[in-house]
XYZ file of C-alpha atoms in Angstrom:
361
model
C 26.294 -16.905 5.810
C 22.974 -17.634 4.870
C 22.031 -13.792 4.811
C 25.241 -13.743 2.185
C 23.449 -16.850 0.230
C 20.490 -14.646 0.393
C 21.540 -11.793 -0.701
C 23.702 -13.879 -3.856
C 20.346 -15.641 -4.790
C 18.073 -12.498 -5.060
C 20.718 -10.993 -7.393
C 20.098 -14.126 -9.468
C 16.772 -14.241 -9.596
C 16.529 -10.271 -10.290
C 18.760 -10.754 -12.705
C 16.582 -13.726 -14.257
C 13.992 -11.592 -14.406
C 15.075 -8.799 -16.196
C 16.879 -10.909 -18.614
C 13.449 -13.265 -19.196
C 11.787 -9.576 -19.896
C 14.325 -7.777 -22.097
C 11.522 -7.073 -25.084
C 9.559 -4.482 -22.828
C 13.622 -2.765 -22.187
C 15.353 -0.460 -23.841
C 18.664 -1.313 -24.599
C 21.681 0.314 -22.404
C 23.792 -0.387 -19.411
C 21.937 -0.807 -16.014
C 22.650 -0.907 -12.765
C 20.810 -3.066 -10.479
C 20.256 -3.487 -6.985
C 18.973 -6.703 -5.537
C 17.961 -4.794 -2.031
C 15.554 -2.999 -3.705
C 15.066 -4.993 -6.425
C 15.610 -2.458 -8.804
C 17.429 -1.952 -11.789
C 17.525 1.218 -14.072
C 18.969 2.331 -17.369
C 22.358 5.014 -16.960
C 21.231 7.842 -18.854
C 20.068 11.706 -17.539
C 16.241 11.319 -17.224
C 16.299 7.252 -16.217
C 18.642 8.731 -13.408
C 16.849 11.665 -12.469
C 13.865 9.809 -12.028
C 14.765 7.544 -9.878
C 16.845 9.998 -7.761
C 13.480 12.330 -7.825
C 11.049 9.673 -7.210
C 12.089 6.715 -5.459
C 14.985 8.492 -3.508
C 14.276 12.111 -2.797
C 9.881 11.970 -2.938
C 10.340 9.822 0.668
C 7.532 11.680 3.243
C 9.122 12.587 6.228
C 7.900 14.680 8.990
C 10.450 13.617 11.884
C 12.515 11.383 10.629
C 14.989 10.951 8.275
C 13.822 7.666 5.480
C 15.330 6.955 1.982
C 15.518 3.483 -0.025
C 19.591 3.492 0.972
C 19.675 0.467 -1.110
C 19.098 2.819 -4.178
C 21.424 5.244 -2.981
C 23.943 3.224 -2.563
C 23.434 1.024 -6.153
C 23.676 4.977 -8.105
C 26.954 5.068 -6.018
C 28.522 2.160 -6.309
C 26.068 -0.551 -8.560
C 26.031 -3.623 -9.971
C 25.517 -3.735 -13.698
C 23.357 -5.860 -16.857
C 23.952 -4.878 -20.382
C 20.468 -5.226 -22.232
C 21.328 -5.634 -26.190
C 18.850 -3.851 -29.079
C 17.038 -7.119 -30.045
C 13.466 -8.214 -30.386
C 11.886 -5.230 -28.633
C 8.458 -5.348 -28.136
C 6.740 -1.944 -30.140
C 3.649 -1.620 -27.422
C 6.108 -0.848 -24.006
C 9.709 -0.035 -23.806
C 10.896 1.028 -20.474
C 13.975 1.892 -18.375
C 13.014 1.457 -15.102
C 12.571 -2.302 -13.754
C 11.126 -3.380 -10.471
C 10.266 -7.104 -9.135
C 7.724 -6.983 -6.302
C 8.808 -8.253 -3.221
C 5.396 -10.520 -2.499
C 5.881 -13.947 -3.222
C 4.317 -13.833 -6.992
C 6.775 -12.047 -8.207
C 4.417 -9.411 -10.331
C 6.859 -6.958 -12.269
C 6.945 -2.671 -13.026
C 8.833 -1.298 -16.116
C 8.484 2.686 -16.243
C 8.418 4.420 -19.222
C 9.848 7.826 -18.608
C 9.711 9.658 -21.339
C 6.505 8.656 -21.640
C 5.256 8.840 -18.533
C 3.503 4.731 -18.667
C 3.813 1.812 -16.030
C 3.998 -1.484 -17.685
C 3.075 -4.156 -14.947
C 3.471 -7.981 -15.783
C 1.589 -10.395 -13.842
C 2.123 -13.720 -12.555
C -1.289 -15.203 -12.765
C -4.154 -14.331 -15.260
C -6.209 -13.884 -12.076
C -4.294 -11.147 -10.999
C -4.497 -8.874 -14.123
C -8.496 -10.074 -13.810
C -9.044 -8.413 -10.631
C -7.200 -5.517 -11.727
C -9.077 -4.884 -14.233
C -12.270 -5.156 -12.083
C -10.952 -3.253 -9.562
C -9.691 -0.013 -12.035
C -13.560 -0.450 -13.249
C -15.296 -0.292 -9.669
C -13.222 1.923 -7.665
C -12.490 4.253 -10.863
C -15.990 5.772 -10.440
C -15.288 7.158 -6.684
C -11.620 7.721 -6.305
C -8.921 9.677 -8.490
C -6.525 6.406 -10.361
C -3.646 5.822 -12.596
C -5.788 5.449 -16.067
C -4.975 1.997 -17.475
C -4.569 2.636 -20.935
C -4.123 -1.175 -22.152
C -3.686 -4.743 -21.336
C -3.508 -8.428 -22.531
C -4.749 -11.542 -20.647
C -2.576 -13.481 -23.487
C 0.508 -11.855 -21.844
C -0.551 -11.575 -18.536
C 0.395 -7.833 -18.758
C -1.203 -4.419 -18.534
C 0.008 -0.122 -19.502
C -0.880 2.463 -17.363
C -0.336 6.361 -16.645
C 2.568 6.942 -14.441
C 1.508 9.508 -12.089
C 4.477 11.858 -11.110
C 3.704 13.116 -7.350
C 3.970 16.261 -5.705
C 7.147 15.337 -3.711
C 6.632 14.072 -0.082
C 9.969 15.598 1.116
C 8.113 18.719 0.727
C 5.280 18.266 2.460
C 4.902 20.049 5.744
C 2.045 19.672 8.416
C -0.757 21.348 6.220
C -0.034 18.805 3.357
C -0.342 15.848 5.980
C -3.420 17.340 7.291
C -5.014 18.531 3.811
C -3.875 14.397 3.188
C -6.389 13.034 5.767
C -8.815 15.889 5.618
C -9.168 14.584 1.497
C -9.227 10.670 2.186
C -12.310 11.310 5.254
C -14.110 13.632 2.182
C -13.713 10.875 -0.742
C -14.324 7.882 1.827
C -17.129 9.232 3.062
C -18.572 10.300 -0.816
C -17.912 6.702 -1.815
C -19.977 5.184 1.065
C -22.970 7.782 0.180
C -22.528 6.718 -3.576
C -23.069 2.647 -2.702
C -25.419 3.482 -0.230
C -27.755 4.709 -2.748
C -27.418 1.430 -4.921
C -26.674 -1.363 -2.305
C -27.918 -1.928 0.967
C -25.486 -2.190 4.103
C -23.623 -5.711 4.688
C -21.885 -6.359 8.133
C -19.340 -8.243 10.169
C -18.192 -8.043 13.943
C -14.966 -8.215 15.374
C -15.619 -11.759 17.411
C -14.882 -14.439 14.441
C -11.242 -12.306 14.062
C -10.507 -12.520 18.262
C -11.367 -16.134 17.548
C -8.751 -16.326 14.723
C -5.991 -14.796 16.996
C -6.310 -16.912 20.419
C -6.181 -19.582 17.963
C -3.233 -19.065 16.254
C 0.293 -20.233 17.720
C 2.026 -16.697 16.915
C -0.754 -14.262 17.810
C -2.561 -15.858 20.407
C -1.611 -13.322 23.076
C -2.608 -10.439 21.558
C -6.206 -12.119 20.635
C -6.697 -12.446 24.910
C -4.563 -8.957 24.702
C -8.094 -7.348 22.268
C -10.696 -9.307 24.357
C -9.728 -7.953 27.709
C -9.967 -4.187 26.147
C -13.152 -5.351 23.997
C -16.508 -5.990 26.041
C -18.859 -9.042 25.241
C -21.050 -6.222 24.114
C -19.243 -4.347 21.383
C -17.513 -8.264 20.385
C -20.904 -8.764 18.645
C -21.664 -5.436 17.474
C -22.835 -5.556 13.759
C -20.097 -3.512 11.837
C -20.946 -1.647 8.359
C -18.263 -3.314 5.966
C -17.403 -2.163 2.169
C -15.184 -2.525 -0.584
C -11.873 -0.901 -0.009
C -8.199 -0.684 -1.009
C -6.620 -2.603 1.656
C -3.473 -0.996 1.742
C -3.394 2.101 1.802
C -0.181 3.563 3.384
C 1.938 6.875 2.022
C 3.480 5.214 -0.806
C 0.511 4.095 -2.384
C -1.340 7.451 -1.650
C -0.162 10.233 -4.478
C -0.631 13.513 -4.632
C -0.890 14.675 -8.676
C 0.868 17.762 -9.528
C -1.853 19.542 -10.896
C -3.377 23.004 -9.924
C -5.827 20.616 -7.901
C -3.379 18.500 -6.050
C -5.850 15.979 -5.980
C -5.415 13.250 -4.415
C -4.240 9.620 -6.596
C -4.470 5.669 -5.183
C -2.295 3.289 -6.599
C -1.901 -0.592 -5.823
C -5.099 -1.809 -5.349
C -3.971 -4.992 -5.243
C -5.360 -6.061 -1.596
C -8.695 -4.623 -2.213
C -11.663 -6.743 -0.296
C -14.163 -6.344 2.102
C -13.561 -4.378 4.989
C -14.818 -2.461 8.698
C -16.135 0.779 6.764
C -13.154 2.843 8.517
C -10.503 0.121 7.964
C -8.533 1.839 4.923
C -8.508 5.197 7.454
C -7.005 3.310 10.021
C -4.964 1.496 8.011
C -2.933 4.749 6.658
C -2.931 6.133 10.483
C -1.540 2.574 12.011
C 1.365 2.366 9.222
C 2.270 5.508 9.275
C 2.952 4.962 13.465
C 4.731 2.161 12.347
C 7.164 3.927 10.434
C 7.568 6.532 13.333
C 5.107 9.216 12.306
C 2.361 8.795 14.968
C 0.669 12.081 14.532
C -1.891 10.469 12.664
C -2.855 8.165 15.675
C -2.594 10.963 18.736
C -4.654 13.371 17.193
C -7.192 10.434 16.544
C -7.459 9.390 19.890
C -7.046 13.186 21.288
C -9.958 13.636 19.303
C -8.910 16.129 16.933
C -10.485 13.860 13.745
C -13.688 13.518 15.771
C -15.777 16.101 13.478
C -14.873 13.494 11.099
C -15.589 10.574 12.688
C -18.840 11.464 13.101
C -19.592 12.291 9.693
C -18.209 8.887 8.408
C -20.195 6.921 10.981
C -23.276 9.042 10.057
C -22.992 7.895 6.612
C -23.273 4.420 7.503
C -26.334 4.839 10.192
C -24.044 4.455 12.946
C -23.313 6.612 15.959
C -19.716 7.940 16.737
C -18.838 6.961 20.219
C -16.162 9.785 21.246
C -15.645 7.292 24.672
C -15.226 4.292 22.112
C -11.764 6.045 19.933
C -9.717 3.585 21.286
C -11.983 0.608 20.655
C -13.376 1.383 16.992
C -9.112 0.725 16.444
C -9.007 -1.901 18.151
C -11.199 -3.477 15.900
C -9.132 -2.607 13.352
C -6.210 -3.509 14.629
C -8.019 -7.153 14.883
C -9.054 -7.177 11.359
C -6.061 -6.023 9.759
C -3.700 -8.526 11.616
C -6.064 -11.262 9.977
C -5.954 -10.486 6.903
C -2.398 -9.661 6.368
C -1.665 -12.871 8.673
C -4.033 -15.555 7.938
C -1.991 -17.082 4.988
C 1.537 -16.325 6.162
C 3.964 -19.279 7.497
C 5.017 -18.854 11.451
C 8.028 -17.732 10.557
C 6.176 -14.336 8.659
C 4.019 -13.742 11.072
C 6.914 -13.661 14.206
C 8.236 -10.939 12.304
C 4.810 -8.838 12.161
C 4.186 -9.373 15.429
C 6.285 -7.106 17.257
C 4.877 -4.291 14.559
C 1.366 -5.225 15.739
C 1.965 -5.140 19.514
C 3.675 -1.882 18.891
C 0.296 -0.593 17.339
C -1.214 -2.094 20.644
C 0.809 -0.835 23.211
C 0.816 2.827 21.677
C -3.083 2.890 21.566
C -2.953 1.545 25.401
C -0.458 4.805 26.375
C -3.803 6.322 26.068
């Protein structure tokens, strides 16, 4: 009964959000799915975009993965009618997405013009978006922001169409990790020409974990695996993406097939290896442990040696596991510090799984 009522509430909330923002939507009949929080107009180009970029365009090496809710929605969708009235001339889209986060941001896609409208729940989010864009675009390929309006808390940016991940093979995944390592090494080199290194240690993160009622066991488990000497080692920190997993990594459909990073909302200062380990770790959580296995086997040592030397550190090959555990402690703290106990319990299994995967080596 509780699950049923939650679905009813989510559907009501999604419909209400759509109705509040109809001025940014082209008129027509829309299919809606309250599992994925998506709505799309029932025309050929829009349905094809949803199928090609949200249903079929999934990264897949050893597993079958798809947005089942979208597939079900396409086959037997709920509907809503958007009337031709009070349309906003600055943007008209045909795909609506409501964020699953607590503060419900909205994205609307204009398939024809290849643009994305973002509607932010507060002005601070938009300000951070613009600041991050002006900072990171000097070092990384990002979607171009074409327009923003602080009065309406909106921005319009380029819609990047990625090479279909369903067609990726092992070489594509290796090209990705190679490109990311080179990008971050060059980024750190550029930053260090302008600024001095800043540092942090893992000790404060372990202490937080030990004091938390949900994660205390993980905190003590990490403490037993990391020596006191390494617990206080100073680790360089840099401003990074903070949520670098495959859905936030696009490969442009151009000759260079350049790597474009999207959704920088979780950016912040982290250990210099945070983003790269985040990709490796989250892939393991999605049934692809290839990256983690190759890292622990030493097949990425050449990259790691260059990465560490860039920030004036020496990569100790015997401590591969320890470096990843540094990251794991920081990730749990960053992602869970402001969550409720119920939300923490949901993620506890994932973090325990990652620790178990590392222990296998």
